[in-house]
Backbone as ProteinMPNN parsed JSONL, in Angstrom:
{"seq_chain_A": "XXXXXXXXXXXXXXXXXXXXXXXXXXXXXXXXXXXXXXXXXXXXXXXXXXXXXXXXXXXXXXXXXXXXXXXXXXXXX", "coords_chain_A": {"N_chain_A": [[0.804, -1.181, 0.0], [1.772, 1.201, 1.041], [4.025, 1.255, -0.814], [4.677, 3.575, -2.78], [5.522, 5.441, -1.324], [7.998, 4.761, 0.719], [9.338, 3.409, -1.495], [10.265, 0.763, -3.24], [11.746, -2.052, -1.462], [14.149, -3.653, -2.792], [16.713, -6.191, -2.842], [19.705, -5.08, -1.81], [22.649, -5.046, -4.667], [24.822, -8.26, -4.193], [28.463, -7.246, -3.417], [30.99, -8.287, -4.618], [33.93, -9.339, -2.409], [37.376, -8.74, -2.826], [40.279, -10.989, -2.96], [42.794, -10.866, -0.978], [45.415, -12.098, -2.645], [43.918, -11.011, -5.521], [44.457, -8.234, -5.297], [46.771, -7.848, -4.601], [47.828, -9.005, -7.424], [46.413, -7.579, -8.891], [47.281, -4.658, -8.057], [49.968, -4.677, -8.894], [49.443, -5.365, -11.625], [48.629, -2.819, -12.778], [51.003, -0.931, -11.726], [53.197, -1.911, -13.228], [51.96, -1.358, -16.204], [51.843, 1.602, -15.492], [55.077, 2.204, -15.014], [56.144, 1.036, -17.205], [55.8, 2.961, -19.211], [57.29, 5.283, -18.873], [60.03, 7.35, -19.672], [62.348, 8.01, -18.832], [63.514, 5.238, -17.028], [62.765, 4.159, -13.54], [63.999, 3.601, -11.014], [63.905, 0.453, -9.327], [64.259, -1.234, -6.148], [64.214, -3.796, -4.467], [62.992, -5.127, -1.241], [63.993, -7.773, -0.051], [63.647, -9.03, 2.323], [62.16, -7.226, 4.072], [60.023, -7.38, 2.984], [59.475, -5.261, 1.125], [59.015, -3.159, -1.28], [60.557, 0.118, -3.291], [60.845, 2.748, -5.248], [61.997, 4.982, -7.015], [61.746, 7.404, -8.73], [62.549, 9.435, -11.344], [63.884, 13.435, -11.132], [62.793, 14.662, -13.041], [59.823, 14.487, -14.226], [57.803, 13.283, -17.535], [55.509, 14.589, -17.987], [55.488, 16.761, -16.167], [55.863, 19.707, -16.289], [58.284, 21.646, -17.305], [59.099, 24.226, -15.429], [60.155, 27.761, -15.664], [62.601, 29.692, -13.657], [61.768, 32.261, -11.914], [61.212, 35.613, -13.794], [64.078, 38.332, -12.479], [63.816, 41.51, -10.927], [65.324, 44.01, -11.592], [66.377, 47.057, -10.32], [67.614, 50.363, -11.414], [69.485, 52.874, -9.93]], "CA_chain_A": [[0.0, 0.0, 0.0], [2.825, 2.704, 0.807], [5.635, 1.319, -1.823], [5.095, 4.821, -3.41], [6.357, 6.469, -0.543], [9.043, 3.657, 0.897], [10.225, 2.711, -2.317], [10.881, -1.013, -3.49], [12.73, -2.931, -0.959], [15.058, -4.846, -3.111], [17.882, -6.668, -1.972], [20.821, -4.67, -2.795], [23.647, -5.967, -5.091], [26.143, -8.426, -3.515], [29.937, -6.741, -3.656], [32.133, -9.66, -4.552], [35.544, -9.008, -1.934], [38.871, -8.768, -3.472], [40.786, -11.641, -2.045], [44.502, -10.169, -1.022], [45.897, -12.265, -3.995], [43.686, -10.231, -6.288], [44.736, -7.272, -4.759], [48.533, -7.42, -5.288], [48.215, -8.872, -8.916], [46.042, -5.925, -9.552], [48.272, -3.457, -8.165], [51.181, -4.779, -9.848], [50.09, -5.043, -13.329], [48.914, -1.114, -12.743], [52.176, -0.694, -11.208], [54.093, -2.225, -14.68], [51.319, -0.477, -17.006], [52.561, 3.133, -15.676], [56.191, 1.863, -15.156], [56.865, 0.603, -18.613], [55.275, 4.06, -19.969], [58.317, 6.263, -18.087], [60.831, 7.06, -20.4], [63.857, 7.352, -17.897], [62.938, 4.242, -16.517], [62.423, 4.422, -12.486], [64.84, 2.813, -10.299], [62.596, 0.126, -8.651], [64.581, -1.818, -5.263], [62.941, -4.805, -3.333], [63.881, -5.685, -0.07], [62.974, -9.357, 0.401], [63.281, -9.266, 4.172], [60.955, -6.726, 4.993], [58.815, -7.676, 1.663], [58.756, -4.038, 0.504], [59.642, -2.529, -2.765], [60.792, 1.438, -3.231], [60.087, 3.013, -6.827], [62.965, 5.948, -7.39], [61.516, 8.014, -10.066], [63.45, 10.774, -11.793], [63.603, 14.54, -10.886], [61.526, 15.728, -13.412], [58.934, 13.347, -14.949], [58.009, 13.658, -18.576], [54.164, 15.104, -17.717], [55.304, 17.79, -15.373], [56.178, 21.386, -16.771], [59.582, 22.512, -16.999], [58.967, 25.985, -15.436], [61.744, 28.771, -15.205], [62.414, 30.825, -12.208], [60.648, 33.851, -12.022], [62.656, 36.797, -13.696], [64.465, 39.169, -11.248], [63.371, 42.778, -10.932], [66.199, 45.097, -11.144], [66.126, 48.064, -10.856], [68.52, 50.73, -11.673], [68.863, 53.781, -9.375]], "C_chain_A": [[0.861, 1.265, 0.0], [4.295, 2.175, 0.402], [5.89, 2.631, -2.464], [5.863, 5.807, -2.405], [7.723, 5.776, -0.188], [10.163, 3.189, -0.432], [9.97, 0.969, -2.594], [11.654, -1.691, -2.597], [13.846, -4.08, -1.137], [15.802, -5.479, -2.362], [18.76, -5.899, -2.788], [22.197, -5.513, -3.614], [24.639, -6.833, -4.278], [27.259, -7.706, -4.176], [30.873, -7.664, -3.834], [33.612, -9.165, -3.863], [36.481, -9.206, -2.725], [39.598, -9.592, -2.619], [42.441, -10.719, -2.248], [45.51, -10.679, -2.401], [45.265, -11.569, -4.692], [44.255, -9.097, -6.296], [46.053, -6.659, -5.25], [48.403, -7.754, -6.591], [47.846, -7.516, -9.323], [46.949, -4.626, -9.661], [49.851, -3.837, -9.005], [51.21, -4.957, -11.434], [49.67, -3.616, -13.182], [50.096, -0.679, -12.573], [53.087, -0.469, -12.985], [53.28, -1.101, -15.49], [51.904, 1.321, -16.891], [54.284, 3.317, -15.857], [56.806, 1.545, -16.242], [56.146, 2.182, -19.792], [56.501, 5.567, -19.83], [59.295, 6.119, -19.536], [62.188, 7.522, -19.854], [63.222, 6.745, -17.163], [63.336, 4.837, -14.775], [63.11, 3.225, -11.797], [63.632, 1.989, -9.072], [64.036, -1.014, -7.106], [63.676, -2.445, -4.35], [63.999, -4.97, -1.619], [62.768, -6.555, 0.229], [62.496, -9.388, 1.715], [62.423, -8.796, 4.697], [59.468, -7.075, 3.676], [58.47, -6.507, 1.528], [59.646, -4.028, -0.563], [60.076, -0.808, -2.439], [61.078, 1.82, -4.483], [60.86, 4.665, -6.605], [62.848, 6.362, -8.445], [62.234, 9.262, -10.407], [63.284, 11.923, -11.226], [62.312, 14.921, -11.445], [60.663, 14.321, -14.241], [58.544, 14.171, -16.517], [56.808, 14.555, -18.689], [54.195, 16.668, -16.845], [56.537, 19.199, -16.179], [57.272, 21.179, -16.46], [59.121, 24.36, -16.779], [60.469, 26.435, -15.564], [61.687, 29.744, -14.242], [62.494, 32.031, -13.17], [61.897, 34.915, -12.287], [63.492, 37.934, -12.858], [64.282, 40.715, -11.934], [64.963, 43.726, -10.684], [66.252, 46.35, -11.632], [67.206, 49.155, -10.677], [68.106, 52.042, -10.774], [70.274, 54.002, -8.291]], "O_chain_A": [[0.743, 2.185, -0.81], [5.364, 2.451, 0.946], [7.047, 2.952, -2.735], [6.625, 6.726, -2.706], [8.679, 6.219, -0.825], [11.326, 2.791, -0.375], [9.382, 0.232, -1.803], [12.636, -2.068, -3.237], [14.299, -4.931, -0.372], [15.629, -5.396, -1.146], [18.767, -5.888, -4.019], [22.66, -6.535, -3.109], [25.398, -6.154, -3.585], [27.167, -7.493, -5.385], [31.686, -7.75, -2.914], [34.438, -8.646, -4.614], [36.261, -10.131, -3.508], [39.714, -9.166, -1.47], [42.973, -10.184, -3.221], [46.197, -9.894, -3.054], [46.158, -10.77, -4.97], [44.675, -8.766, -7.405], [46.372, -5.654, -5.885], [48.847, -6.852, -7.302], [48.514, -6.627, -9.85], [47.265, -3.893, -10.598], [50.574, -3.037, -9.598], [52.132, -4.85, -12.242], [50.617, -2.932, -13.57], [50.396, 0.161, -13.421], [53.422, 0.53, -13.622], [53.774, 0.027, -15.52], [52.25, 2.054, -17.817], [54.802, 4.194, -16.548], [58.019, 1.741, -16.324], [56.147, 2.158, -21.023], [56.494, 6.577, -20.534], [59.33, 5.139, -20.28], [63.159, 7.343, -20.588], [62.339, 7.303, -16.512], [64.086, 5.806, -14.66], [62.8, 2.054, -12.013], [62.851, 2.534, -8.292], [64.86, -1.566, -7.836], [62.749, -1.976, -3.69], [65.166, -4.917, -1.23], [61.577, -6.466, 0.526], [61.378, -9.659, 2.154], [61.775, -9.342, 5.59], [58.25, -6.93, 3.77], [57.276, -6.271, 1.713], [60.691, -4.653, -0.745], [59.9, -0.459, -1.272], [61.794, 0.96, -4.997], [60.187, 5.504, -6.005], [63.606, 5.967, -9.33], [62.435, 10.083, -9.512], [62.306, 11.802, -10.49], [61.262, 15.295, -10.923], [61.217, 13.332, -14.722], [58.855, 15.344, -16.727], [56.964, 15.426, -19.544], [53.284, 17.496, -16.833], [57.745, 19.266, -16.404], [57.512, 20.569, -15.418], [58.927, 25.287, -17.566], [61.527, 25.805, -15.571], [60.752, 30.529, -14.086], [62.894, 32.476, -14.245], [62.93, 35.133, -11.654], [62.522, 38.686, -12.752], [64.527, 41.029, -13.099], [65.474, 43.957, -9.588], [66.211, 46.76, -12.792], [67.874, 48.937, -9.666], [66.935, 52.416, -10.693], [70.251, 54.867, -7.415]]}, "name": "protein", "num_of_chains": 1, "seq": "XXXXXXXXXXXXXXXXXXXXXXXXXXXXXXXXXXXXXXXXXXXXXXXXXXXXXXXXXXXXXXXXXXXXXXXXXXXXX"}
């Protein structure tokens, strides 16, 4: 009688979890996908023991502006 006000009570979608193996493949082929796109490649170091990685990317990347410092005001006097 009051579905027009309430709404439909569906069941909402299940969310299928990401098991932790999904998780890391995922992030690691993203990882490669931007990594193999660099064109001074990105110094990548693992350290087995603590099971981390560290991803040493260049100064300037190829996406970010080369600005130039701001010209200097001089003035004569």
């Amino acid at each position: 009688m009051f579905k027009f006000l309430f709404g439909n009570k569906a069941n909402a979608p299940e969310i299928k979890r990401e098991t932790q193996r999904e998780t890391v493949e995922r992030a690691q082929k993203e990882l490669n996908e931007i990594l193999v796109t660099l064109a001074p490649k990105a110094r990548i170091t693992i350290y087995p023991d603590e099971g981390t990685l560290t991803i040493d990317l260049p100064e300037q990347m190829p996406d970010e502006a080369k600005a130039l410092p701001a010209p200097e005001n001089k003035t004569d006097g």
